[in-house]
mmCIF file of C-alpha atoms in Angstrom:
data_model
loop_
_atom_site.group_PDB
_atom_site.id
_atom_site.type_symbol
_atom_site.label_atom_id
_atom_site.label_comp_id
_atom_site.label_asym_id
_atom_site.label_seq_id
_atom_site.Cartn_x
_atom_site.Cartn_y
_atom_site.Cartn_z
ATOM 1 C CA MET A 103 86.261 129.408 84.181
ATOM 2 C CA HIS A 104 85.298 127.918 80.879
ATOM 3 C CA LYS A 105 82.570 125.414 80.269
ATOM 4 C CA VAL A 106 83.076 122.107 77.864
ATOM 5 C CA GLN A 107 80.964 119.210 76.896
ATOM 6 C CA ALA A 108 82.275 116.090 78.350
ATOM 7 C CA LYS A 109 82.211 112.627 76.662
ATOM 8 C CA THR A 110 81.841 110.614 80.044
ATOM 9 C CA ILE A 111 81.289 111.524 83.866
ATOM 10 C CA LEU A 112 81.298 108.163 85.757
ATOM 11 C CA SER A 113 84.382 106.480 86.225
ATOM 12 C CA GLN A 114 85.021 102.656 86.351
ATOM 13 C CA SER A 115 85.189 103.112 90.241
ATOM 14 C CA ASN A 116 81.907 104.996 90.262
ATOM 15 C CA GLY A 117 83.232 108.506 91.013
ATOM 16 C CA ILE A 118 82.311 111.784 89.438
ATOM 17 C CA ASN A 119 84.230 115.001 89.035
ATOM 18 C CA VAL A 120 82.068 117.835 87.455
ATOM 19 C CA TYR A 121 85.123 120.501 87.749
ATOM 20 C CA ARG A 122 88.705 120.294 86.782
ATOM 21 C CA GLY A 123 91.207 122.734 88.571
ATOM 22 C CA CYS A 124 90.640 124.428 91.884
ATOM 23 C CA THR A 125 90.296 127.892 93.387
ATOM 24 C CA HIS A 126 90.951 127.041 97.013
ATOM 25 C CA GLY A 127 94.755 127.603 96.710
ATOM 26 C CA CYS A 128 95.975 124.792 98.848
ATOM 27 C CA ILE A 129 99.842 124.876 98.648
ATOM 28 C CA TYR A 130 100.110 121.127 98.643
ATOM 29 C CA CYS A 131 97.324 120.088 96.144
ATOM 30 C CA ASP A 132 98.569 116.857 94.124
ATOM 31 C CA SER A 133 96.021 117.612 91.360
ATOM 32 C CA ARG A 134 98.586 120.166 90.115
ATOM 33 C CA SER A 135 101.060 117.429 89.063
ATOM 34 C CA VAL A 136 102.002 117.424 85.656
ATOM 35 C CA CYS A 137 101.193 113.850 85.217
ATOM 36 C CA TYR A 138 97.194 114.672 84.833
ATOM 37 C CA GLY A 139 97.701 116.341 81.753
ATOM 38 C CA MET A 140 95.965 119.556 82.395
ATOM 39 C CA THR A 141 95.910 121.841 79.409
ATOM 40 C CA HIS A 142 94.605 125.121 81.159
ATOM 41 C CA LYS A 143 95.455 127.004 84.010
ATOM 42 C CA PHE A 144 94.771 125.504 87.125
ATOM 43 C CA THR A 145 92.375 128.139 88.589
ATOM 44 C CA ASP A 146 90.797 128.592 85.201
ATOM 45 C CA ILE A 147 88.250 126.042 86.200
ATOM 46 C CA GLU A 148 87.018 123.631 83.504
ATOM 47 C CA VAL A 149 83.307 123.005 83.967
ATOM 48 C CA LYS A 150 81.613 119.871 82.421
ATOM 49 C CA ALA A 151 78.332 121.772 81.595
ATOM 50 C CA ASN A 152 76.678 118.623 80.645
ATOM 51 C CA ALA A 153 77.697 116.470 83.764
ATOM 52 C CA PRO A 154 74.049 116.175 84.946
ATOM 53 C CA GLU A 155 72.975 114.816 81.570
ATOM 54 C CA LEU A 156 75.898 112.403 81.423
ATOM 55 C CA LEU A 157 75.423 111.213 85.042
ATOM 56 C CA GLU A 158 71.641 110.627 84.418
ATOM 57 C CA ALA A 159 72.247 108.747 81.375
ATOM 58 C CA ALA A 160 74.704 106.681 83.296
ATOM 59 C CA LEU A 161 72.567 105.981 86.304
ATOM 60 C CA ARG A 162 69.653 105.025 84.187
ATOM 61 C CA SER A 163 71.846 102.257 82.590
ATOM 62 C CA ARG A 164 73.315 100.754 85.720
ATOM 63 C CA ARG A 165 71.531 97.390 86.618
ATOM 64 C CA LYS A 166 72.717 97.568 90.118
ATOM 65 C CA ARG A 167 72.742 100.592 92.704
ATOM 66 C CA CYS A 168 76.177 101.696 94.389
ATOM 67 C CA MET A 169 77.688 104.509 96.116
ATOM 68 C CA ILE A 170 78.563 107.564 93.927
ATOM 69 C CA GLY A 171 81.676 109.259 94.860
ATOM 70 C CA THR A 172 82.632 112.857 94.064
ATOM 71 C CA GLY A 173 85.482 114.977 95.146
ATOM 72 C CA ALA A 174 88.399 112.681 94.746
ATOM 73 C CA MET A 175 90.329 114.812 92.158
ATOM 74 C CA CYS A 176 88.659 118.339 92.434
ATOM 75 C CA ASP A 177 86.473 119.442 95.064
ATOM 76 C CA PRO A 178 82.738 119.608 94.105
ATOM 77 C CA TYR A 179 82.043 122.639 96.198
ATOM 78 C CA LEU A 180 84.494 125.122 94.464
ATOM 79 C CA HIS A 181 83.526 128.829 94.462
ATOM 80 C CA ALA A 182 81.821 128.448 91.064
ATOM 81 C CA GLU A 183 79.384 125.820 92.465
ATOM 82 C CA LYS A 184 77.439 128.474 94.617
ATOM 83 C CA GLU A 185 76.432 129.879 91.262
ATOM 84 C CA LEU A 186 76.354 126.983 88.828
ATOM 85 C CA LYS A 187 74.933 124.421 91.231
ATOM 86 C CA ILE A 188 76.243 121.533 88.986
ATOM 87 C CA THR A 189 77.038 119.295 92.098
ATOM 88 C CA ARG A 190 73.556 120.026 93.535
ATOM 89 C CA ARG A 191 71.907 118.738 90.489
ATOM 90 C CA CYS A 192 74.147 115.656 90.346
ATOM 91 C CA LEU A 193 73.099 114.909 94.065
ATOM 92 C CA GLU A 194 69.279 115.205 93.033
ATOM 93 C CA LEU A 195 69.852 112.634 90.293
ATOM 94 C CA ILE A 196 71.456 110.321 92.755
ATOM 95 C CA LYS A 197 68.561 110.689 94.990
ATOM 96 C CA GLN A 198 66.165 110.456 92.051
ATOM 97 C CA TYR A 199 67.689 106.924 91.121
ATOM 98 C CA ASP A 200 68.186 105.689 94.420
ATOM 99 C CA PHE A 201 71.832 105.531 94.544
ATOM 100 C CA GLY A 202 74.090 106.434 97.612
ATOM 101 C CA ALA A 203 76.722 109.457 97.741
ATOM 102 C CA ALA A 204 79.900 109.831 99.190
ATOM 103 C CA VAL A 205 80.925 113.707 98.970
ATOM 104 C CA GLN A 206 84.544 114.834 99.780
ATOM 105 C CA THR A 207 85.162 118.567 100.168
ATOM 106 C CA LYS A 208 86.804 121.194 102.445
ATOM 107 C CA SER A 209 84.182 123.664 101.947
ATOM 108 C CA ASP A 210 81.204 124.611 104.089
ATOM 109 C CA LEU A 211 79.223 125.212 100.827
ATOM 110 C CA VAL A 212 78.113 121.736 101.297
ATOM 111 C CA LEU A 213 75.701 122.608 103.948
ATOM 112 C CA ARG A 214 73.534 124.292 101.346
ATOM 113 C CA ASP A 215 72.970 120.665 99.992
ATOM 114 C CA ILE A 216 72.301 119.238 103.587
ATOM 115 C CA ASP A 217 68.619 118.953 102.580
ATOM 116 C CA ILE A 218 69.181 116.504 99.736
ATOM 117 C CA LEU A 219 72.137 114.704 101.621
ATOM 118 C CA GLU A 220 69.561 114.049 104.213
ATOM 119 C CA GLN A 221 67.117 112.765 101.930
ATOM 120 C CA ILE A 222 69.740 110.429 100.268
ATOM 121 C CA ASN A 223 70.748 109.091 103.597
ATOM 122 C CA ASN A 224 67.310 108.366 104.557
ATOM 123 C CA SER A 225 66.728 106.480 101.324
ATOM 124 C CA THR A 226 70.017 104.816 100.853
ATOM 125 C CA LYS A 227 73.272 106.113 102.181
ATOM 126 C CA ALA A 228 75.159 109.465 102.050
ATOM 127 C CA VAL A 229 78.634 109.975 103.607
ATOM 128 C CA VAL A 230 80.173 113.531 103.961
ATOM 129 C CA GLN A 231 83.880 113.483 104.148
ATOM 130 C CA MET A 232 85.649 116.768 105.285
ATOM 131 C CA THR A 233 89.597 117.373 104.977
ATOM 132 C CA LEU A 234 91.268 118.684 108.169
ATOM 133 C CA THR A 235 94.770 119.138 107.909
ATOM 134 C CA THR A 236 95.435 121.574 110.729
ATOM 135 C CA CYS A 237 93.833 122.910 113.723
ATOM 136 C CA ASP A 238 95.733 126.065 113.729
ATOM 137 C CA GLU A 239 93.515 128.592 112.318
ATOM 138 C CA ALA A 240 96.281 130.893 111.298
ATOM 139 C CA LEU A 241 98.290 128.023 109.676
ATOM 140 C CA CYS A 242 95.161 126.976 107.860
ATOM 141 C CA ARG A 243 94.921 130.344 106.312
ATOM 142 C CA ILE A 244 98.588 129.601 104.790
ATOM 143 C CA VAL A 245 98.039 126.274 103.553
ATOM 144 C CA GLU A 246 94.527 126.473 102.412
ATOM 145 C CA PRO A 247 93.981 129.961 101.882
ATOM 146 C CA TYR A 248 90.897 130.541 99.810
ATOM 147 C CA VAL A 249 88.572 128.146 101.771
ATOM 148 C CA CYS A 250 86.923 128.179 105.326
ATOM 149 C CA GLY A 251 88.963 127.429 108.161
ATOM 150 C CA THR A 252 89.306 124.144 110.237
ATOM 151 C CA HIS A 253 86.681 125.247 112.984
ATOM 152 C CA ARG A 254 84.135 126.118 110.602
ATOM 153 C CA ARG A 255 84.649 122.593 109.046
ATOM 154 C CA PHE A 256 84.326 120.970 112.253
ATOM 155 C CA GLU A 257 80.906 123.115 112.670
ATOM 156 C CA VAL A 258 79.826 121.649 109.169
ATOM 157 C CA LEU A 259 80.647 118.115 110.512
ATOM 158 C CA CYS A 260 78.493 118.857 113.446
ATOM 159 C CA GLU A 261 75.586 119.922 111.310
ATOM 160 C CA MET A 262 75.938 116.755 109.614
ATOM 161 C CA LYS A 263 75.661 114.755 112.501
ATOM 162 C CA LYS A 264 72.547 116.691 113.482
ATOM 163 C CA ALA A 265 70.955 115.660 110.407
ATOM 164 C CA GLY A 266 72.037 112.047 110.741
ATOM 165 C CA ILE A 267 74.457 111.940 107.927
ATOM 166 C CA PRO A 268 77.692 109.909 108.700
ATOM 167 C CA THR A 269 81.026 111.531 108.368
ATOM 168 C CA VAL A 270 84.648 110.969 107.633
ATOM 169 C CA VAL A 271 87.711 113.133 108.216
ATOM 170 C CA TRP A 272 90.582 113.118 105.737
ATOM 171 C CA MET A 273 93.739 113.967 107.897
ATOM 172 C CA CYS A 274 96.003 114.244 104.994
ATOM 173 C CA PRO A 275 98.346 115.724 103.992
ATOM 174 C CA ILE A 276 100.868 115.937 106.899
ATOM 175 C CA LEU A 277 103.329 118.476 105.958
ATOM 176 C CA PRO A 278 106.908 117.840 107.304
ATOM 177 C CA HIS A 279 108.269 120.454 109.803
ATOM 178 C CA ILE A 280 104.828 122.322 109.525
ATOM 179 C CA ASN A 281 101.814 120.529 110.939
ATOM 180 C CA ASP A 282 103.355 117.448 112.015
ATOM 181 C CA THR A 283 103.043 117.919 115.636
ATOM 182 C CA ALA A 284 101.520 115.884 118.535
ATOM 183 C CA GLU A 285 99.148 118.886 119.215
ATOM 184 C CA ASN A 286 97.861 118.885 115.714
ATOM 185 C CA ILE A 287 97.087 115.133 115.636
ATOM 186 C CA LEU A 288 95.307 115.131 118.771
ATOM 187 C CA GLY A 289 93.368 118.554 117.777
ATOM 188 C CA ILE A 290 92.007 116.763 114.819
ATOM 189 C CA VAL A 291 91.188 113.464 116.597
ATOM 190 C CA ASP A 292 89.423 115.404 119.115
ATOM 191 C CA TYR A 293 87.293 117.476 116.604
ATOM 192 C CA ALA A 294 86.601 114.189 114.644
ATOM 193 C CA SER A 295 85.307 112.711 117.922
ATOM 194 C CA ARG A 296 83.288 115.529 119.117
ATOM 195 C CA ALA A 297 81.456 115.580 115.655
ATOM 196 C CA GLY A 298 80.746 111.800 116.043
ATOM 197 C CA CYS A 299 82.521 111.077 112.768
ATOM 198 C CA TYR A 300 82.985 107.255 111.929
ATOM 199 C CA GLY A 301 86.933 107.433 111.250
ATOM 200 C CA ILE A 302 89.760 109.405 110.244
ATOM 201 C CA LEU A 303 91.477 108.537 106.947
ATOM 202 C CA THR A 304 94.969 109.033 106.634
ATOM 203 C CA PHE A 305 97.820 107.687 104.225
ATOM 204 C CA GLY A 306 100.635 107.725 106.749
ATOM 205 C CA ILE A 307 102.097 110.833 108.213
ATOM 206 C CA GLY A 308 103.535 112.838 105.252
ATOM 207 C CA MET A 309 102.823 114.062 101.933
ATOM 208 C CA THR A 310 103.437 113.337 98.208
ATOM 209 C CA LEU A 311 105.431 115.615 95.875
ATOM 210 C CA ARG A 312 105.909 115.401 92.040
ATOM 211 C CA ASP A 313 106.535 117.321 89.027
ATOM 212 C CA GLY A 314 104.082 120.553 88.853
ATOM 213 C CA ASP A 315 102.824 120.105 92.432
ATOM 214 C CA ARG A 316 106.426 120.222 93.883
ATOM 215 C CA GLN A 317 107.284 123.571 92.097
ATOM 216 C CA TYR A 318 103.997 125.339 93.631
ATOM 217 C CA TYR A 319 104.530 123.894 97.015
ATOM 218 C CA TYR A 320 108.288 125.022 97.042
ATOM 219 C CA ASP A 321 107.246 128.480 95.979
ATOM 220 C CA ALA A 322 104.588 128.779 98.766
ATOM 221 C CA LEU A 323 107.509 127.512 101.214
ATOM 222 C CA ASP A 324 109.654 130.338 100.074
ATOM 223 C CA ARG A 325 106.922 132.805 100.727
ATOM 224 C CA HIS A 326 105.718 131.682 104.130
ATOM 225 C CA PHE A 327 108.392 129.385 105.676
ATOM 226 C CA PRO A 328 111.881 130.958 104.676
ATOM 227 C CA THR A 329 114.688 128.199 104.523
ATOM 228 C CA LEU A 330 112.235 125.254 104.599
ATOM 229 C CA LYS A 331 112.385 124.491 100.775
ATOM 230 C CA GLU A 332 116.343 124.074 101.264
ATOM 231 C CA ARG A 333 115.682 121.649 104.050
ATOM 232 C CA TYR A 334 113.160 119.685 102.061
ATOM 233 C CA ILE A 335 115.694 119.285 99.235
ATOM 234 C CA ARG A 336 118.513 117.996 101.661
ATOM 235 C CA GLU A 337 116.212 115.606 103.216
ATOM 236 C CA TYR A 338 114.006 114.357 100.397
ATOM 237 C CA GLY A 339 115.550 115.290 96.992
ATOM 238 C CA ALA A 340 112.888 114.244 94.301
ATOM 239 C CA ALA A 341 111.081 111.575 96.294
ATOM 240 C CA TYR A 342 107.385 111.355 95.635
ATOM 241 C CA GLU A 343 106.546 110.106 99.077
ATOM 242 C CA VAL A 344 107.752 112.650 101.833
ATOM 243 C CA ALA A 345 107.194 111.286 105.204
ATOM 244 C CA SER A 346 107.499 113.357 108.434
ATOM 245 C CA PRO A 347 110.709 112.482 110.213
ATOM 246 C CA ARG A 348 108.532 112.078 113.205
ATOM 247 C CA ALA A 349 106.210 109.656 111.164
ATOM 248 C CA ALA A 350 106.615 106.402 113.417
ATOM 249 C CA GLU A 351 105.965 108.408 116.898
ATOM 250 C CA LEU A 352 102.998 110.546 115.371
ATOM 251 C CA TRP A 353 101.519 107.275 113.839
ATOM 252 C CA ARG A 354 101.439 105.445 117.157
ATOM 253 C CA LEU A 355 99.952 108.528 118.740
ATOM 254 C CA PHE A 356 97.201 108.995 116.189
ATOM 255 C CA VAL A 357 96.347 105.176 116.529
ATOM 256 C CA SER A 358 96.061 105.193 120.205
ATOM 257 C CA ALA A 359 93.950 108.515 120.290
ATOM 258 C CA CYS A 360 91.857 107.162 117.644
ATOM 259 C CA THR A 361 91.329 103.837 119.582
ATOM 260 C CA LYS A 362 90.575 105.687 122.561
ATOM 261 C CA ALA A 363 87.993 107.874 120.881
ATOM 262 C CA GLY A 364 86.234 105.072 119.121
ATOM 263 C CA LEU A 365 87.103 106.240 115.705
ATOM 264 C CA GLU A 366 88.204 103.981 112.645
ATOM 265 C CA TYR A 367 91.643 104.648 111.615
ATOM 266 C CA ARG A 368 92.365 101.675 109.272
ATOM 267 C CA THR A 369 92.444 102.987 105.701
ATOM 268 C CA GLU A 370 91.157 99.707 104.258
ATOM 269 C CA ARG A 371 88.190 99.530 106.518
ATOM 270 C CA ILE A 372 87.194 103.000 106.041
ATOM 271 C CA PHE A 373 87.157 102.937 102.062
ATOM 272 C CA ASP A 374 85.140 99.562 102.746
ATOM 273 C CA TYR A 375 82.625 101.737 104.490
ATOM 274 C CA LEU A 376 82.414 104.384 101.937
ATOM 275 C CA HIS A 377 81.867 101.991 99.004
ATOM 276 C CA GLU A 378 79.424 99.760 100.969
ATOM 277 C CA PHE A 379 76.096 100.263 99.598
ATOM 278 C CA PRO A 380 73.080 99.263 101.869
ATOM 279 C CA GLN A 381 70.940 96.224 100.800
ATOM 280 C CA ARG A 382 67.542 96.413 101.427
ATOM 281 C CA GLU A 383 65.463 93.480 102.878
ATOM 282 C CA GLN A 384 63.046 92.235 99.882
ATOM 283 C CA LEU A 385 59.486 91.725 101.059
ATOM 284 C CA THR A 386 57.632 88.546 100.194
ATOM 285 C CA LEU A 387 54.163 87.456 100.189
ATOM 286 C CA TRP A 388 54.728 84.496 102.588
#
């Protein structure tokens, strides 16, 4: 871990990433891709030590309130956050300046901040987005080795429901020949339904691979799924978009299951929901 003084923190799309790199060890992580220009070891977490100060300045200068997102590139609840509490401080500022928060994670550390998330939601809007890729706990330990398992994440979603905080599940990536099964799709839909989620966000039934990410993923396949790398090379070559051979079948199953469960599955609708900032009624004298 090393600290830096960042120049900016809030993106044009109102997103923040207080860390760069990750310690969750997910074998499929796109953030490892060379195109992002990371100049340090991926697990040597870059900490934007002045993130709260930068965020406060940005929020104070905004004339219109909106949802502030975090977790798009790097999980805001890495192991370092337990001690540093930078994400929590940023949430406190979001609450202080009456903005909304859309938090994306796969860590149960988010429960530590359920108090401030509840306060934000009571004032404006807070949404917790939790990644669920597999219902198989043993498989989860392989593909996402250094973060809590899927059932624990389901418990987090249930705790958010109890607190009245809306949630969304990210069902991605779906790894061809690994978690692209009907049982897995239905299991994740069942978890989301029982936790009272708004919907499940997915980008098709597959994954993406590019330079940097691909090498790390293939090394993991060699360790845990012998011969599968060769199959990927035969079927996909150097393709960026890597769809499951069962994509069409599983997509139909996913849509049907979500529809029956009353879960939103349309990507654009879910993104609209995540970005939608509640408009308060203005009181008048008459």
